[in-house]
Coordinates of C-alpha atoms in Angstrom, one line a residue:
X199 CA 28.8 5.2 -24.0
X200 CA 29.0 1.1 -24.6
X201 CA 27.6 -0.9 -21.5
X202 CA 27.3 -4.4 -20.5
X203 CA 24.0 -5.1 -19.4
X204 CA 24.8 -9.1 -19.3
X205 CA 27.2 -8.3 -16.6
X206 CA 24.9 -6.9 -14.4
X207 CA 24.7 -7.8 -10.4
X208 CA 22.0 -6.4 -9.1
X209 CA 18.3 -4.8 -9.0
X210 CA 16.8 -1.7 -8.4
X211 CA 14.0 -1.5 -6.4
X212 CA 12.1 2.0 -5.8
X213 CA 9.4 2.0 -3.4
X214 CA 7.5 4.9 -3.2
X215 CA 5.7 5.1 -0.3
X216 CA 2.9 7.4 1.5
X217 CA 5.3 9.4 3.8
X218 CA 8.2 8.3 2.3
X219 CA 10.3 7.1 -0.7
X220 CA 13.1 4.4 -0.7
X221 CA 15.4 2.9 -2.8
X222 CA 17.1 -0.7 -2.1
X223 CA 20.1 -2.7 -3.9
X224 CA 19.8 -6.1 -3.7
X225 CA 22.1 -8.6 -5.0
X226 CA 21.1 -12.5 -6.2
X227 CA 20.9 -13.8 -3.2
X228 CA 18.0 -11.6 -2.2
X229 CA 19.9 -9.7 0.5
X230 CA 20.1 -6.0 0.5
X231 CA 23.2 -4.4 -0.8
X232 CA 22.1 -0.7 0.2
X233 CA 18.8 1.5 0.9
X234 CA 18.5 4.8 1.3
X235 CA 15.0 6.6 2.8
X236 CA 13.7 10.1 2.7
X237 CA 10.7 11.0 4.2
X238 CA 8.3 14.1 2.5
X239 CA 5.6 16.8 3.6
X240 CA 2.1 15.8 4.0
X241 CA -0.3 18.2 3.4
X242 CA -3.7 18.8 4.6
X243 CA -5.8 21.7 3.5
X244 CA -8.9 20.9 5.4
X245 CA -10.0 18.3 7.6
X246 CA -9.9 15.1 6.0
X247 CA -7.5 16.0 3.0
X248 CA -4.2 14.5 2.5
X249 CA -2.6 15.7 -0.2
X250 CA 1.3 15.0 -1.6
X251 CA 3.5 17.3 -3.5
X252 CA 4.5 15.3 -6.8
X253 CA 7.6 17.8 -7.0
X254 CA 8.3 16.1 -3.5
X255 CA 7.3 12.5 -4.8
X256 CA 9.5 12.6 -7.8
X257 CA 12.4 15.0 -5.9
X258 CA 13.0 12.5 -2.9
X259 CA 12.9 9.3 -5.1
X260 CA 15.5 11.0 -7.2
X261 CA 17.7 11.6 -4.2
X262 CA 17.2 8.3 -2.8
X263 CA 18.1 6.3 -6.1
X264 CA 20.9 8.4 -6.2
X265 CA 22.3 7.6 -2.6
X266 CA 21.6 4.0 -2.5
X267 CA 23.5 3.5 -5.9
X268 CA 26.2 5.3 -4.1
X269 CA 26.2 3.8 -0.7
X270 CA 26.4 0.0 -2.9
X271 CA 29.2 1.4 -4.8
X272 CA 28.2 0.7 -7.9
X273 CA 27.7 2.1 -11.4
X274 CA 24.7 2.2 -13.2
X275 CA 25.8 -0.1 -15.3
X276 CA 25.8 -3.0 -12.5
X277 CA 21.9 -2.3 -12.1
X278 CA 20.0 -5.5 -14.0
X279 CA 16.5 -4.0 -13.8
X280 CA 14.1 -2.1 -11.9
X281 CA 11.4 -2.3 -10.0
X282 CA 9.1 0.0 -8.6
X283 CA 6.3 -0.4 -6.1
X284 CA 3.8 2.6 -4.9
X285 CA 1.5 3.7 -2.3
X286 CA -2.0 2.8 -4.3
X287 CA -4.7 5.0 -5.7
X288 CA -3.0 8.0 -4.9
X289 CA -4.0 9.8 -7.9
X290 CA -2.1 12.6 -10.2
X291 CA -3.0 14.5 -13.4
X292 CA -0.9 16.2 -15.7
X293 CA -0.2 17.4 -18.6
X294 CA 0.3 15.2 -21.9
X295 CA 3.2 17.8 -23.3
X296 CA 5.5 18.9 -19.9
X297 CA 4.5 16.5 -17.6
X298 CA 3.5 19.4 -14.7
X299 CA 0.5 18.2 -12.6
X300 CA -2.5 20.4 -12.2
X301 CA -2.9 19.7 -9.4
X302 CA -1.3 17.8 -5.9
X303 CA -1.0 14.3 -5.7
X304 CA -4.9 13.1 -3.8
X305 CA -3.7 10.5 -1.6
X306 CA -5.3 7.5 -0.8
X307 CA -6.3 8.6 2.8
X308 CA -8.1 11.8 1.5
X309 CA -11.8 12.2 2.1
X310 CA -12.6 14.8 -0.1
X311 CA -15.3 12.7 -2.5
X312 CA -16.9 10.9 1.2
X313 CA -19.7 12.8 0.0
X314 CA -20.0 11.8 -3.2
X315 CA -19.2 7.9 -2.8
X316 CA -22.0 7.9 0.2
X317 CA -24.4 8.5 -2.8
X318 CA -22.8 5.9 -5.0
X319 CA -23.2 3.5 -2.4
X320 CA -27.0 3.9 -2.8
X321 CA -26.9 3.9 -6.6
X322 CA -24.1 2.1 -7.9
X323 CA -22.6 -0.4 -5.4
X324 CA -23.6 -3.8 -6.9
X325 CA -22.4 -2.8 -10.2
X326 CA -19.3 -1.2 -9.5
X327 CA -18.9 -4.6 -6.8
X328 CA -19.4 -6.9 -9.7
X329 CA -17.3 -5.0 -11.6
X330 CA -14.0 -3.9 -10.2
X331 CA -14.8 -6.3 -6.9
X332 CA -14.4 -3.1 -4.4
X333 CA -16.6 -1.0 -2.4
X334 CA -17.5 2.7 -3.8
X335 CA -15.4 4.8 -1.1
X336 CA -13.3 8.4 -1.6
X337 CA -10.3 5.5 -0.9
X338 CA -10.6 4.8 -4.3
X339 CA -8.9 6.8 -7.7
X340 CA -12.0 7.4 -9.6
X341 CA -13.5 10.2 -7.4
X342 CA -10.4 11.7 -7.0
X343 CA -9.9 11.8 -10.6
X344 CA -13.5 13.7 -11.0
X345 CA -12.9 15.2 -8.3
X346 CA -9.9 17.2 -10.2
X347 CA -11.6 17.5 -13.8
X348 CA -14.7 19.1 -11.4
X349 CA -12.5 21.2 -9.7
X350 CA -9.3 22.7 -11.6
X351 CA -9.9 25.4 -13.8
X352 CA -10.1 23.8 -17.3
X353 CA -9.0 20.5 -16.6
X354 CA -11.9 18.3 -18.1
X355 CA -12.0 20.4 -21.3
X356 CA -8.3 19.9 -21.0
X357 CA -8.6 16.1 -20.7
X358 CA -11.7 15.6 -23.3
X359 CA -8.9 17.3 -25.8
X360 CA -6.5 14.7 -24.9
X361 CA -4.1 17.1 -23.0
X362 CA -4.1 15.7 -19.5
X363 CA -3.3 12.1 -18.1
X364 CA -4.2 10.3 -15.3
X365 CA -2.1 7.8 -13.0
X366 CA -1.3 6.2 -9.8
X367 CA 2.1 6.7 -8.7
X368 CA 3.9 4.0 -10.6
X369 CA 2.5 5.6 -13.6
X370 CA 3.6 9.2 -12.5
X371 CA 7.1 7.6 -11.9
X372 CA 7.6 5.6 -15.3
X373 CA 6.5 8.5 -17.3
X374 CA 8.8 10.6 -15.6
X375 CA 11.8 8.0 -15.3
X376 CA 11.3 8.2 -18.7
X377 CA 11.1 11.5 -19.8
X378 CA 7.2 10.4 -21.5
X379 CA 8.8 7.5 -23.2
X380 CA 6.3 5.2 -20.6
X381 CA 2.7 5.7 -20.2
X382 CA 1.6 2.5 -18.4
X383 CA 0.5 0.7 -15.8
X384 CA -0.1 -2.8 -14.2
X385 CA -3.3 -5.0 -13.0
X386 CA -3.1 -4.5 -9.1
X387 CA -2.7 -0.6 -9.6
X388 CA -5.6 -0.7 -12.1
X389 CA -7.1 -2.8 -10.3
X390 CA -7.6 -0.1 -7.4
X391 CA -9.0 3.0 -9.4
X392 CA -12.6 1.4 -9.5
X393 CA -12.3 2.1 -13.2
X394 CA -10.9 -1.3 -13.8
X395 CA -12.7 -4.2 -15.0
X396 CA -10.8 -7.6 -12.5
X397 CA -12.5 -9.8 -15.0
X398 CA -12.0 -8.7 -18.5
X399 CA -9.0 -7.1 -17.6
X400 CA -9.9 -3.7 -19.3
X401 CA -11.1 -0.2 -18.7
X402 CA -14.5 -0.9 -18.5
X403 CA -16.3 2.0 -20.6
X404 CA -19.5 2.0 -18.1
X405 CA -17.4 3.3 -15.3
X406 CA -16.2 5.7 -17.2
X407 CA -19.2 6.8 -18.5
X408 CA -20.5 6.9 -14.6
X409 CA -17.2 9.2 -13.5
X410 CA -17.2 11.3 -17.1
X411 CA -13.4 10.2 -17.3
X412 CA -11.7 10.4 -20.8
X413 CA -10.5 7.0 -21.7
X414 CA -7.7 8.5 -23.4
X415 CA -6.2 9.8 -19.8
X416 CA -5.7 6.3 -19.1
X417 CA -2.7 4.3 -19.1
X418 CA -2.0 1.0 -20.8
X419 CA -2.1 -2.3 -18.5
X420 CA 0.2 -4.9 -18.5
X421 CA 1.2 -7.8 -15.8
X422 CA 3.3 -6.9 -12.7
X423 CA 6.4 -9.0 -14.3
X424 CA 6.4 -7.0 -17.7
X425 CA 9.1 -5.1 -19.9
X426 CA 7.7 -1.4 -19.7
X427 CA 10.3 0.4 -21.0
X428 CA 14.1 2.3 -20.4
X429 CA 14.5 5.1 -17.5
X430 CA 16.0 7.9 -19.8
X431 CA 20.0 8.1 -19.9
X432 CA 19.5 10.9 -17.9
X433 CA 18.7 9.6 -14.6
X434 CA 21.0 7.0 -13.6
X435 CA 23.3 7.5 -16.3
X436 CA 22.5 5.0 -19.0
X437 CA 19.1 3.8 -20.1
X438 CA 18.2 0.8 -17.4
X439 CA 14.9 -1.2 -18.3
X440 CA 11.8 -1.1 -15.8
X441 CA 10.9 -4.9 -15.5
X442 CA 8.7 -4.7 -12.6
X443 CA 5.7 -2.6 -11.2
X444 CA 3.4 -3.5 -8.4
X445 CA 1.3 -1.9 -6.4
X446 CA 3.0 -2.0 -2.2
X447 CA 0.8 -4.4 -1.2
X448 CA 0.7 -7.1 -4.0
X449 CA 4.7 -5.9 -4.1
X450 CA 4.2 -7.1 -0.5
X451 CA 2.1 -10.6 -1.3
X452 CA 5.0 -11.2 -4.1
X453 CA 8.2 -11.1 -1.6
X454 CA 6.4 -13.2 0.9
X455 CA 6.1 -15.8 -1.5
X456 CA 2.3 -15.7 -1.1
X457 CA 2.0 -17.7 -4.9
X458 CA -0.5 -20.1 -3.8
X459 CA -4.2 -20.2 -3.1
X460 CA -4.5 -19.7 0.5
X461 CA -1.0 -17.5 1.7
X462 CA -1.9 -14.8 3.8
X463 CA 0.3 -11.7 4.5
X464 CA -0.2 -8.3 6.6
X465 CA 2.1 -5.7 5.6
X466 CA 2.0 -3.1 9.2
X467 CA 2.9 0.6 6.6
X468 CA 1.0 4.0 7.3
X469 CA -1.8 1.4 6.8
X470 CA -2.5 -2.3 7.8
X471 CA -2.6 -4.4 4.6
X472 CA -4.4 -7.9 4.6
X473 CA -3.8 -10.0 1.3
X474 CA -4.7 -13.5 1.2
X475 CA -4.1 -14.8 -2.3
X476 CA -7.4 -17.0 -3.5
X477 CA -5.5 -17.8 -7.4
X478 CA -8.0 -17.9 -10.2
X479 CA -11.3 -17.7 -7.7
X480 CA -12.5 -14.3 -6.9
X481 CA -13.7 -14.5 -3.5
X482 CA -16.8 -12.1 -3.1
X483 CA -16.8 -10.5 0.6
X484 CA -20.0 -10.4 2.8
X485 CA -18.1 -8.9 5.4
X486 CA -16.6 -5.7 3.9
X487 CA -13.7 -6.7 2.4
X488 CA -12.2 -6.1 -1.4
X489 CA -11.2 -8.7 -4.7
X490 CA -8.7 -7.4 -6.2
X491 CA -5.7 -8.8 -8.6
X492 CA -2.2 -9.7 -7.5
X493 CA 1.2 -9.5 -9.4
X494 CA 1.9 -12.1 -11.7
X495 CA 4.6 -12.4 -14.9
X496 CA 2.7 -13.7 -17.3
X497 CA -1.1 -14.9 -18.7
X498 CA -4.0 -13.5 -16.1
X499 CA -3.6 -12.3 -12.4
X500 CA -4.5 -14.3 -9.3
X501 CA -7.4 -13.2 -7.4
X502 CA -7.0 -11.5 -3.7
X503 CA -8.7 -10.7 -1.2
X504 CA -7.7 -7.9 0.9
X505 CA -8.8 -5.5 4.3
X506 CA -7.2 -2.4 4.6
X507 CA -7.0 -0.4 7.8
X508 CA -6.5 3.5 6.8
X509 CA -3.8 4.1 10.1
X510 CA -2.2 1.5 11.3
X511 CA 1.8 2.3 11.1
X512 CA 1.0 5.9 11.3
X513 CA -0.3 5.5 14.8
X514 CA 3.1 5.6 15.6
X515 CA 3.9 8.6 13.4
X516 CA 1.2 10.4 15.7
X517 CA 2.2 9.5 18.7
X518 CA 5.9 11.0 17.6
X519 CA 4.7 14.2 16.0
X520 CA 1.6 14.8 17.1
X521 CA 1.5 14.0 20.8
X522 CA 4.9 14.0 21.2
X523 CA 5.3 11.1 23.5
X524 CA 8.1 9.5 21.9
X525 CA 10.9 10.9 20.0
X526 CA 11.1 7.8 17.7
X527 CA 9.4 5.1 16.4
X528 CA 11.9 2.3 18.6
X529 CA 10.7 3.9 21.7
X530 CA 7.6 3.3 21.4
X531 CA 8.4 -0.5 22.3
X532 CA 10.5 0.3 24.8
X533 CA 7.3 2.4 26.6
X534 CA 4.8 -0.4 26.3
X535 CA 6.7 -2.7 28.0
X536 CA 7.2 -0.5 30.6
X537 CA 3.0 -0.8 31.5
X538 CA 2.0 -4.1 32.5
X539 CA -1.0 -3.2 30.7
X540 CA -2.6 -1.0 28.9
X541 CA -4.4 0.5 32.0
X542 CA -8.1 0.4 30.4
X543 CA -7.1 3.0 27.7
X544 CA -8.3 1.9 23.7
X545 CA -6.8 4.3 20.9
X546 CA -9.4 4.3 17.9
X547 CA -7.5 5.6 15.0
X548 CA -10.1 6.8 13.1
X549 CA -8.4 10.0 12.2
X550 CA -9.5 9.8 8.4
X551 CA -12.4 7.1 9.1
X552 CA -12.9 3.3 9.4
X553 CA -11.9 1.0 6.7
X554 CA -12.2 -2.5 6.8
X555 CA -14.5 -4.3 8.0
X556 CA -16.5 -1.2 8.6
X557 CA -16.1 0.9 6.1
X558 CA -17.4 4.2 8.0
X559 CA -16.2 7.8 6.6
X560 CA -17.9 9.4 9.3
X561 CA -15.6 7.7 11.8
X562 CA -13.6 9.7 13.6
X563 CA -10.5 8.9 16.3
X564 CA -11.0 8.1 19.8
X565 CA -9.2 7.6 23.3
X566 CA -11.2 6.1 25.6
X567 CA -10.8 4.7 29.4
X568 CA -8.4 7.7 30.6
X569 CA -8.5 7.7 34.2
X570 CA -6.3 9.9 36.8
X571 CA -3.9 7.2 37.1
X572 CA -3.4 6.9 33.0
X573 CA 0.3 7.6 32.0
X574 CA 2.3 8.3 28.8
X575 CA 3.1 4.8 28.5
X576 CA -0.7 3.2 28.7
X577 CA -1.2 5.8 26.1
X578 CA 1.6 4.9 23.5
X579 CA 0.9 1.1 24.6
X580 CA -2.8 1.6 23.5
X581 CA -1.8 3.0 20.2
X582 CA 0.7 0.0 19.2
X583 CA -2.6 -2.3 20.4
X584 CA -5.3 -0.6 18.1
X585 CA -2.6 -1.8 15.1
X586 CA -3.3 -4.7 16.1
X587 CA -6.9 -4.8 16.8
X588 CA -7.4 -3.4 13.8
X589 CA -5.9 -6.5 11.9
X590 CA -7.4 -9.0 14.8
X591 CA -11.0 -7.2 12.7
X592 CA -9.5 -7.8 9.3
X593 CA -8.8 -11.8 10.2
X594 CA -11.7 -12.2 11.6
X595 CA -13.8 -11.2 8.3
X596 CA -11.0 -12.7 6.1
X597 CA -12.1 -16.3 8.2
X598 CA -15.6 -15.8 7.4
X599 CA -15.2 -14.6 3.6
X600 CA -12.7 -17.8 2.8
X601 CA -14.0 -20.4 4.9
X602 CA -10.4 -21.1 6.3
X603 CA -9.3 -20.9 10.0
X604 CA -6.2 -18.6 10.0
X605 CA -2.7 -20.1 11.6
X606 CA 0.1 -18.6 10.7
X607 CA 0.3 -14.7 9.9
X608 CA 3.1 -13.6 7.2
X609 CA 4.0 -10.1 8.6
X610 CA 6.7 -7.1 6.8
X611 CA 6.4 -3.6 6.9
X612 CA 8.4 -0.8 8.9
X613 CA 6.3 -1.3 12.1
X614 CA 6.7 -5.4 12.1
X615 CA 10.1 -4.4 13.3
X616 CA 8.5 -3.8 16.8
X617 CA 8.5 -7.0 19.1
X618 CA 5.7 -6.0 21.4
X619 CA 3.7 -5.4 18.3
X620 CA 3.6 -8.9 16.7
X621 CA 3.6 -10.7 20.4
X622 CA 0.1 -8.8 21.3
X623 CA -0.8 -9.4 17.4
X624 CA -0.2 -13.4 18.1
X625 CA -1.9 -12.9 21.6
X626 CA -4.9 -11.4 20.1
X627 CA -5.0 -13.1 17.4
X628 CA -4.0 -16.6 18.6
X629 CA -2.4 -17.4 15.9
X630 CA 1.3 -17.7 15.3
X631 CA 2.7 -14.7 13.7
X632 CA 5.9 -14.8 11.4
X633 CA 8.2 -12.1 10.3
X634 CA 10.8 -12.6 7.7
X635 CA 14.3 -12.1 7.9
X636 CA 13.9 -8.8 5.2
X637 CA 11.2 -6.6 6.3
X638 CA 11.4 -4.7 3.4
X639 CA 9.2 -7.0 1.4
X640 CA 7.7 -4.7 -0.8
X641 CA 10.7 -3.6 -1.9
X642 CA 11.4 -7.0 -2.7
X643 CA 8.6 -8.5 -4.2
X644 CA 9.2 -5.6 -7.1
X645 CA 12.9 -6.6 -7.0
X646 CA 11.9 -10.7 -7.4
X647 CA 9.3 -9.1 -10.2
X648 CA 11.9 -7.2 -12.3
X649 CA 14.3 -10.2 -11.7
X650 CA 12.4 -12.9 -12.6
X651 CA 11.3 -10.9 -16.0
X652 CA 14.8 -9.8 -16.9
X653 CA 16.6 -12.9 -16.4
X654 CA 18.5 -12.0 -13.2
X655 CA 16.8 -14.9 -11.2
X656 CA 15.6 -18.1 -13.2
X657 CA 12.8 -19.4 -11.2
X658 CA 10.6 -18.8 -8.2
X659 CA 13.0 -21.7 -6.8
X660 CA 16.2 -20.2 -7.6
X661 CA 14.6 -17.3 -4.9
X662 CA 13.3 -19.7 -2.3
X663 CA 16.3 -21.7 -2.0
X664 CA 18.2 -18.1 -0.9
X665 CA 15.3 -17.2 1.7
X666 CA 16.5 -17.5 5.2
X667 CA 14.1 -17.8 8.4
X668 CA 13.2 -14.7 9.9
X669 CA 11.2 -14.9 13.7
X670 CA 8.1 -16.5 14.9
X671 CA 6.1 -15.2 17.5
X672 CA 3.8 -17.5 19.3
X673 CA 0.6 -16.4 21.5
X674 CA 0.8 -17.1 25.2
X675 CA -2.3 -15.3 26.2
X676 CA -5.3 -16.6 27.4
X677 CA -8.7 -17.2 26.3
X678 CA -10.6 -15.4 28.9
X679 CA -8.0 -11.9 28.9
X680 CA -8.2 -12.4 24.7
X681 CA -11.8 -11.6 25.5
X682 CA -11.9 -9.3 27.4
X683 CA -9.6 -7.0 25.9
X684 CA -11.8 -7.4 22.3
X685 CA -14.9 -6.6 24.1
X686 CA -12.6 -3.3 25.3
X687 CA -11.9 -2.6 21.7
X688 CA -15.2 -3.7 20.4
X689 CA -17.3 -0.8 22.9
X690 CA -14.0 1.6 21.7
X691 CA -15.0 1.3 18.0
X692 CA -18.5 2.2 18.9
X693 CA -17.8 5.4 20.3
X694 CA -15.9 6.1 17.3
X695 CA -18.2 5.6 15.1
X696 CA -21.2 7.8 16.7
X697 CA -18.7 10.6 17.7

């Protein structure tokens, strides 16, 4: 079959998410053509394991490509490139031959290794710090990774022999996209396996000496803007090149526009997400944040500094499934306006433990200041607060770390939809907070990555000029209820953390 590629229209942006997978269509201007979403099982075995079903990863990003080509109308052929962007060291294995994990998808959130990274923490934290600028916890791949060669029958005699490979999502996807014809990765995905060397940009060999990992299970590294590679003819219908790969976050940093030293961005997913990109300085935290690398198209990665909050959006989830208080995610807006406050309650969602600033395993969630007169709404209020909060904590130690005095707040992400969110973030923060006109940033910072590196867009300019304004939310709170609400939350962390 003969096909046009020059004549393409549009990208292809998969974003494979942590409870969910989504495809979008945009066209040139930016704007989104179609997007389809699926969400998939999570699974927890024990207390404080998440675990994903790769079938499930790979099924519901198949059926989600598939619908969103179909909602645009348009044939494979119209598709430029692709891009894909992934939840982060969520960690598979499988094998070399027929591509069949050995085990489930470890995500991100599982605390499995807790145990194990407590102890590295007193042995190995400085070096794997200088190293890999992050913090040894079970958020990490590299523990996960042992955690499966320790655990699966055969699986690190398999993976001495060569038979088993290792990747984060995007890697799992490519390869299969693919059909094995791709077995890579980019910086900010290896940059978040604390196997990854941020400053000679390699494997580094002492890591992998310290978590007895196989080199050969691991994937080649590229930039975020690179030519990986063709999906097989097989899944769209003709071969269409894979031009971009990020992971969410730096996907995130990228469609904000965040390109200089100094742009800050949230992204409000399961988890909160705070990137401020520092260029070629690699910031190091004294207040328990990461260095990482962000997405860039050619030559070496800018530096970023980055807080992550292990709940934030899936507060919301929980309050939907789990309590039961809402029946969807828009009505949880509509409740918190309906209490003038939040009645004295503070939601810690330390359901998996604390992660930025505090960095605390052990953590676990909290609801504190229930009285006889607390109702369903102070309840779902509190939850879309402790979002907040959460990120108010992040800031704070982003401030101290840079040395800069925080203004303006670049917000995306599925729960940035919600209105009373970003006012009480503003409030709390006192800052101004601004959400773009296309939440779906992640999406698009891998579509503006596979764009710029296949041609479809010329420039970074060529994309700004076709960004419109989005809404600014200003803080009207004052000084004296700002404080006292953080002491609230400050006495509501502590109880979480000696629970």
């Amino acid at each position: 079959m003969w096909y046009n590629l020059t004549m393409s229209k549009y990208i292809l942006s998969i974003d494979q998410g942590t409870t969910s997978s989504r495809a979008v269509i945009f066209n040139r201007r930016g704007r989104i053509k179609a997007i389809a979403q699926q969400e998939f099982k999570q699974i927890y075995p024990q207390a404080g394991w998440v675990e994903h079903s790769p079938q499930d990863i790979m099924g519901s990003v198949m059926a989600v490509t598939a619908e969103a080509v179909a909602r645009a109308g348009i044939l494979c052929e119209d598709i430029k490139a692709v891009g894909i962007t992934n939840q982060r060291e969520t960690t598979l294995v499988w094998d070399a031959k027929t591509g069949k994990p050995v085990y489930n998808a470890i995500v991100w959130q599982c605390r499995r290794t807790a145990g194990l990274c407590a102890e590295l923490k007193k042995t190995h934290a400085d070096i794997i710090y200088e190293k890999t600028g992050l913090i040894p916890d079970a958020y990490f791949s590299a523990t996960k990774i042992k955690w499966i060669l320790d655990n699966v029958p055969n699986a690190r005699a398999r993976a001495e022999r060569g038979e088993l490979l290792f990747g984060t999502v995007d890697t799992f996807l490519m390869w299969q996209l693919s059909k094995g014809g791709i077995f890579a990765t980019d910086y900010t995905n290896a940059a978040r396996t604390m196997l990854f060397n941020i400053h000679t940009l390699e494997w580094d060999e002492e890591l992998l000496k310290l978590f007895l990992i196989p080199r050969a299970m691991l994937p080649e590294v590229y930039p975020s803007g690179h030519k990986f590679g063709y999906t097989h003819k097989s899944v769209l219908g003709a071969p269409v090149e894979i031009c971009g790969v990020a992971g969410d976050q730096q996907a995130a940093l990228f469609g904000q526009l965040c390109t200089e030293a100094g742009d800050l961005k949230n992204t409000y997913g399961t988890g909160c997400f705070l990137l401020m990109n520092t260029g070629d300085k690699a910031v190091k935290s004294r207040n328990g944040l990461v260095t990482t690398l962000g997405a860039t198209l050619t030559g070496r990665p800018p530096y970023v500094l980055e807080g992550s909050v292990f709940v934030g959006g899936a507060v919301i989830q929980w309050l939907r499934d789990g309590l039961k208080l809402i029946s969807s995610a828009d009505e949880s807006e509509k409740l918190s306006l309906k209490a003038k406050d939040n009645g004295g309650v503070y939601i810690v969602p330390a359901f998996t433990g604390l992660g930025a600033p505090y960095w605390d395993a052990d953590a676990r969630g909290t609801v504190t200041g229930l009285t006889r007169g607390t109702t369903a709404e102070h309840i779902v209020r509190a939850g879309l607060e402790s979002i907040a909060y959460q990120v108010c904590d992040l800031v704070c130690a982003m401030q101290k770390d840079a040395g800069i005095n925080v203004t303006r707040l670049a917000v995306d992400g599925g729960a940035s939809k919600n209105n009373f969110l970003l006012q009480f973030q503003a409030d709390i923060l006192g800052c101004v907070t601004a959400r773009p006109e296309t939440v779906e940033t992640t999406a698009l910072g891998a579509a503006y990555l596979a764009g710029l590196c296949s041609g479809y867009w010329k420039s970074l300019e060529e994309i700004k000029n076709n960004v419109r304004a989005g809404k600014v939310f200003t803080p009207c709170m004052t000084e004296d209820m700002r404080k006292k609400l953080l002491d609230g939350w400050e006495k509501a962390v502590k109880k979480a953390r000696t629970v």
